[in-house]
Amino acid sequence: KTTTKSDVSAKLKHILSAPSTLSNTSSQKYIATDFNATIKNGTYTLKCANTSGKMLNVYDGSNSCKDGTKLTTWSKDGSADQKFYFKHVSGGKYLIYAVCSGASGSVYKKVVDVNVGSNGTVDLGDSFDVWTQKSEWNYCQLFYVVPVGGGKYVIELASKPNAVLATKNSTEAAKNGGAITLRNYESYTTQQWYFYNASGSAQVDPSIDASTSTKTYYTGTYKVTAT
């Protein structure tokens, strides 16, 4: 037996007609599109843009943090646990080294990571930790650093567009030891960060001066807009 859409709609309040999609595109407000270095290499501290103003912190790093040591929020204390060295690798992607992990020669031992010790996939809600840097784990250790205005930046996982480093929620953002997880970006201040100097005493502008920076173009098809 066949029926018509109008017959069905007379009996049901909501109709989803094919073709369509069930993905929530309304919440996807940002995806990195300019794949070039955005900030200068250097050591920074990161302050959450939420009103609580907690710092990004390696929990109990103490200069000897092990693989899997969690990232959390914490009040500014100027310790090595709150210092991160950002290094541009290629294509706008950065490794974020934990200074508290100590150095092997001129390279710090651990990088910011998305739960590599748990499984071989990355999902929203996964925790952030620090882990030994290895190229086979680039999918969970490389990030874009994206300016979103007002001196604020988003740390976006390069392998998962629109997934960012964030405090779990405003409650977690306001306490010492608050959870840092991978969240879908929705322009919340709990997902945005201010860059401060290494001591955390002053906000800095880490951006690369557009007048002196260069862009790398690759073989392919481009759209050119004349102005």
Short mmCIF file of C-alpha atoms in Angstrom, two decimals:
data_model
loop_
_atom_site.label_atom_id
_atom_site.label_comp_id
_atom_site.label_asym_id
_atom_site.label_seq_id
_atom_site.Cartn_x
_atom_site.Cartn_y
_atom_site.Cartn_z
CA LYS A 1 0.00 0.00 0.00
CA THR A 2 1.29 3.49 -0.79
CA THR A 3 0.53 6.83 0.79
CA THR A 4 1.38 10.48 0.25
CA LYS A 5 3.43 12.88 2.29
CA SER A 6 0.35 15.02 2.92
CA ASP A 7 -1.51 12.02 4.36
CA VAL A 8 1.35 11.30 6.73
CA SER A 9 1.85 14.94 7.72
CA ALA A 10 -1.80 15.18 8.72
CA LYS A 11 -1.10 12.60 11.43
CA LEU A 12 2.45 13.50 12.52
CA LYS A 13 3.83 16.80 13.80
CA HIS A 14 7.38 16.48 12.46
CA ILE A 15 8.46 15.13 9.07
CA LEU A 16 12.04 14.62 7.91
CA SER A 17 11.96 14.23 4.16
CA ALA A 18 14.79 12.59 2.22
CA PRO A 19 17.30 13.58 1.12
CA SER A 20 18.41 15.20 4.35
CA THR A 21 20.94 14.87 7.14
CA LEU A 22 20.69 14.27 10.85
CA SER A 23 24.01 15.94 11.72
CA ASN A 24 23.87 19.04 13.86
CA THR A 25 25.45 21.56 11.52
CA SER A 26 24.06 24.56 13.39
CA SER A 27 26.62 24.13 16.17
CA GLN A 28 29.58 23.90 13.79
CA LYS A 29 30.63 27.53 13.87
CA TYR A 30 34.31 27.25 13.12
CA ILE A 31 36.68 25.09 11.08
CA ALA A 32 40.26 26.18 10.36
CA THR A 33 40.69 27.13 6.71
CA ASP A 34 43.98 29.06 6.62
CA PHE A 35 46.58 26.33 7.02
CA ASN A 36 49.58 28.52 7.73
CA ALA A 37 51.53 29.26 10.88
CA THR A 38 49.40 31.59 13.02
CA ILE A 39 51.54 32.25 16.10
CA LYS A 40 55.24 32.57 16.83
CA ASN A 41 57.09 29.59 18.23
CA GLY A 42 57.65 30.16 21.92
CA THR A 43 56.77 29.42 25.52
CA TYR A 44 53.38 30.63 26.71
CA THR A 45 50.83 30.17 29.46
CA LEU A 46 47.15 29.91 28.49
CA LYS A 47 44.33 31.54 30.42
CA CYS A 48 40.75 30.40 29.91
CA ALA A 49 38.57 33.18 28.48
CA ASN A 50 35.81 32.17 30.91
CA THR A 51 35.26 34.65 33.76
CA SER A 52 36.96 32.25 36.19
CA GLY A 53 40.28 32.95 34.45
CA LYS A 54 41.97 29.68 35.36
CA MET A 55 45.15 28.62 33.59
CA LEU A 56 45.79 25.50 31.50
CA ASN A 57 47.82 23.22 33.76
CA VAL A 58 49.54 19.82 33.75
CA TYR A 59 48.14 18.25 36.91
CA ASP A 60 50.95 17.53 39.35
CA GLY A 61 53.53 17.84 36.55
CA SER A 62 56.37 18.61 38.98
CA ASN A 63 58.99 18.36 36.22
CA SER A 64 58.60 14.59 36.08
CA CYS A 65 55.13 14.06 34.59
CA LYS A 66 54.52 10.62 33.15
CA ASP A 67 52.71 9.62 29.97
CA GLY A 68 49.02 10.10 30.63
CA THR A 69 49.30 12.95 33.15
CA LYS A 70 46.07 14.93 32.72
CA LEU A 71 45.61 18.55 31.73
CA THR A 72 43.41 20.54 34.11
CA THR A 73 42.50 24.09 35.06
CA TRP A 74 44.42 25.74 37.92
CA SER A 75 44.96 29.14 39.48
CA LYS A 76 47.98 31.01 38.11
CA ASP A 77 51.08 30.02 40.03
CA GLY A 78 53.96 30.64 37.60
CA SER A 79 55.09 27.01 37.79
CA ALA A 80 56.46 24.92 34.94
CA ASP A 81 53.18 22.97 35.06
CA GLN A 82 51.50 25.95 33.35
CA LYS A 83 54.12 26.60 30.66
CA PHE A 84 53.79 25.26 27.11
CA TYR A 85 56.15 25.56 24.18
CA PHE A 86 54.34 25.93 20.84
CA LYS A 87 56.29 24.72 17.81
CA HIS A 88 55.01 25.04 14.25
CA VAL A 89 55.56 21.78 12.34
CA SER A 90 54.00 22.28 8.89
CA GLY A 91 50.75 23.31 7.22
CA GLY A 92 49.66 25.44 10.19
CA LYS A 93 49.94 22.50 12.59
CA TYR A 94 51.60 22.82 15.99
CA LEU A 95 53.07 20.51 18.58
CA ILE A 96 52.45 21.82 22.10
CA TYR A 97 55.25 20.75 24.45
CA ALA A 98 54.79 20.55 28.22
CA VAL A 99 57.69 22.45 29.80
CA CYS A 100 57.22 20.56 33.08
CA SER A 101 58.15 17.31 31.33
CA GLY A 102 61.77 18.42 31.27
CA ALA A 103 64.01 18.61 28.23
CA SER A 104 66.02 16.05 26.32
CA GLY A 105 68.67 18.23 24.72
CA SER A 106 66.73 21.17 23.30
CA VAL A 107 63.40 19.32 23.02
CA TYR A 108 60.86 18.81 25.79
CA LYS A 109 59.94 15.20 26.48
CA LYS A 110 56.12 15.32 26.38
CA VAL A 111 53.45 17.00 24.24
CA VAL A 112 49.78 17.83 24.70
CA ASP A 113 47.79 14.83 23.54
CA VAL A 114 44.21 13.57 23.27
CA ASN A 115 43.97 10.36 25.26
CA VAL A 116 46.43 8.32 23.17
CA GLY A 117 47.00 5.94 26.05
CA SER A 118 43.39 4.80 26.07
CA ASN A 119 42.64 3.69 22.51
CA GLY A 120 43.48 4.24 18.86
CA THR A 121 40.60 6.61 18.10
CA VAL A 122 39.76 10.18 19.05
CA ASP A 123 36.24 11.12 20.13
CA LEU A 124 34.49 14.18 21.53
CA GLY A 125 34.61 14.02 25.31
CA ASP A 126 38.09 12.46 25.44
CA SER A 127 40.44 13.86 28.06
CA PHE A 128 43.64 15.78 27.35
CA ASP A 129 46.94 14.63 28.77
CA VAL A 130 50.65 14.80 28.00
CA TRP A 131 52.43 11.99 26.20
CA THR A 132 55.69 11.16 24.48
CA GLN A 133 55.69 12.68 21.00
CA LYS A 134 55.65 10.17 18.14
CA SER A 135 54.79 10.73 14.49
CA GLU A 136 52.40 7.76 14.44
CA TRP A 137 50.26 9.66 16.95
CA ASN A 138 50.03 12.87 14.91
CA TYR A 139 46.25 12.42 14.75
CA CYS A 140 46.01 13.19 18.46
CA GLN A 141 49.07 15.42 18.99
CA LEU A 142 48.90 18.07 16.25
CA PHE A 143 46.78 21.23 16.58
CA TYR A 144 45.79 24.40 14.76
CA VAL A 145 46.00 27.62 16.78
CA VAL A 146 43.10 29.73 15.56
CA PRO A 147 42.41 33.41 16.39
CA VAL A 148 38.70 34.08 17.01
CA GLY A 149 38.83 37.78 17.86
CA GLY A 150 39.30 39.85 21.00
CA GLY A 151 42.75 38.39 21.60
CA LYS A 152 41.25 34.92 22.08
CA TYR A 153 42.39 31.69 20.43
CA VAL A 154 40.99 28.23 19.87
CA ILE A 155 43.21 25.13 19.99
CA GLU A 156 41.70 22.85 17.33
CA LEU A 157 42.69 19.22 16.84
CA ALA A 158 44.10 19.08 13.29
CA SER A 159 42.71 15.60 12.57
CA LYS A 160 39.15 16.38 13.72
CA PRO A 161 37.72 19.67 12.38
CA ASN A 162 35.72 21.73 14.87
CA ALA A 163 36.97 19.67 17.85
CA VAL A 164 38.82 21.86 20.34
CA LEU A 165 40.69 21.83 23.63
CA ALA A 166 38.23 23.14 26.23
CA THR A 167 37.17 23.08 29.82
CA LYS A 168 34.40 20.51 30.21
CA ASN A 169 31.89 23.14 31.34
CA SER A 170 31.72 26.40 33.31
CA THR A 171 31.70 24.53 36.63
CA GLU A 172 34.90 22.68 35.76
CA ALA A 173 36.42 25.92 34.41
CA ALA A 174 36.00 27.61 37.79
CA LYS A 175 37.86 25.12 39.97
CA ASN A 176 41.39 23.90 40.44
CA GLY A 177 41.71 20.48 38.82
CA GLY A 178 38.83 21.07 36.39
CA ALA A 179 38.62 18.65 33.47
CA ILE A 180 40.00 19.53 30.04
CA THR A 181 38.28 17.62 27.25
CA LEU A 182 37.76 17.56 23.48
CA ARG A 183 34.60 19.55 22.70
CA ASN A 184 32.65 20.54 19.60
CA TYR A 185 33.34 24.25 19.14
CA GLU A 186 30.32 26.43 19.88
CA SER A 187 31.96 29.81 20.55
CA TYR A 188 31.78 29.38 24.34
CA THR A 189 34.41 31.21 26.39
CA THR A 190 35.18 27.91 28.11
CA GLN A 191 36.58 26.83 24.72
CA GLN A 192 38.70 29.94 24.13
CA TRP A 193 42.11 30.94 25.51
CA TYR A 194 44.21 34.05 26.03
CA PHE A 195 47.96 33.76 25.49
CA TYR A 196 50.13 35.05 28.35
CA ASN A 197 53.90 35.26 28.71
CA ALA A 198 55.81 32.36 30.23
CA SER A 199 55.37 33.62 33.79
CA GLY A 200 51.65 34.27 33.32
CA SER A 201 52.06 37.89 34.42
CA ALA A 202 50.96 39.63 31.21
CA GLN A 203 48.80 38.91 28.19
CA VAL A 204 50.74 38.80 24.91
CA ASP A 205 49.95 38.84 21.22
CA PRO A 206 51.52 35.65 19.81
CA SER A 207 50.30 36.22 16.25
CA ILE A 208 52.63 36.29 13.29
CA ASP A 209 52.68 39.71 11.62
CA ALA A 210 50.80 39.28 8.35
CA SER A 211 53.00 41.92 6.70
CA THR A 212 56.14 39.84 7.20
CA SER A 213 54.82 36.29 7.12
CA THR A 214 54.69 34.17 3.98
CA LYS A 215 52.11 31.76 2.67
CA THR A 216 52.89 28.42 1.09
CA TYR A 217 50.83 27.37 -1.93
CA TYR A 218 50.66 23.85 -3.32
CA THR A 219 49.86 22.45 -6.75
CA GLY A 220 46.11 22.50 -7.27
CA THR A 221 43.07 24.51 -8.33
CA TYR A 222 42.45 27.89 -6.68
CA LYS A 223 39.64 30.44 -6.75
CA VAL A 224 40.99 33.96 -7.27
CA THR A 225 38.95 36.94 -6.08
CA ALA A 226 39.85 40.35 -7.57
CA THR A 227 39.37 43.52 -5.50
#
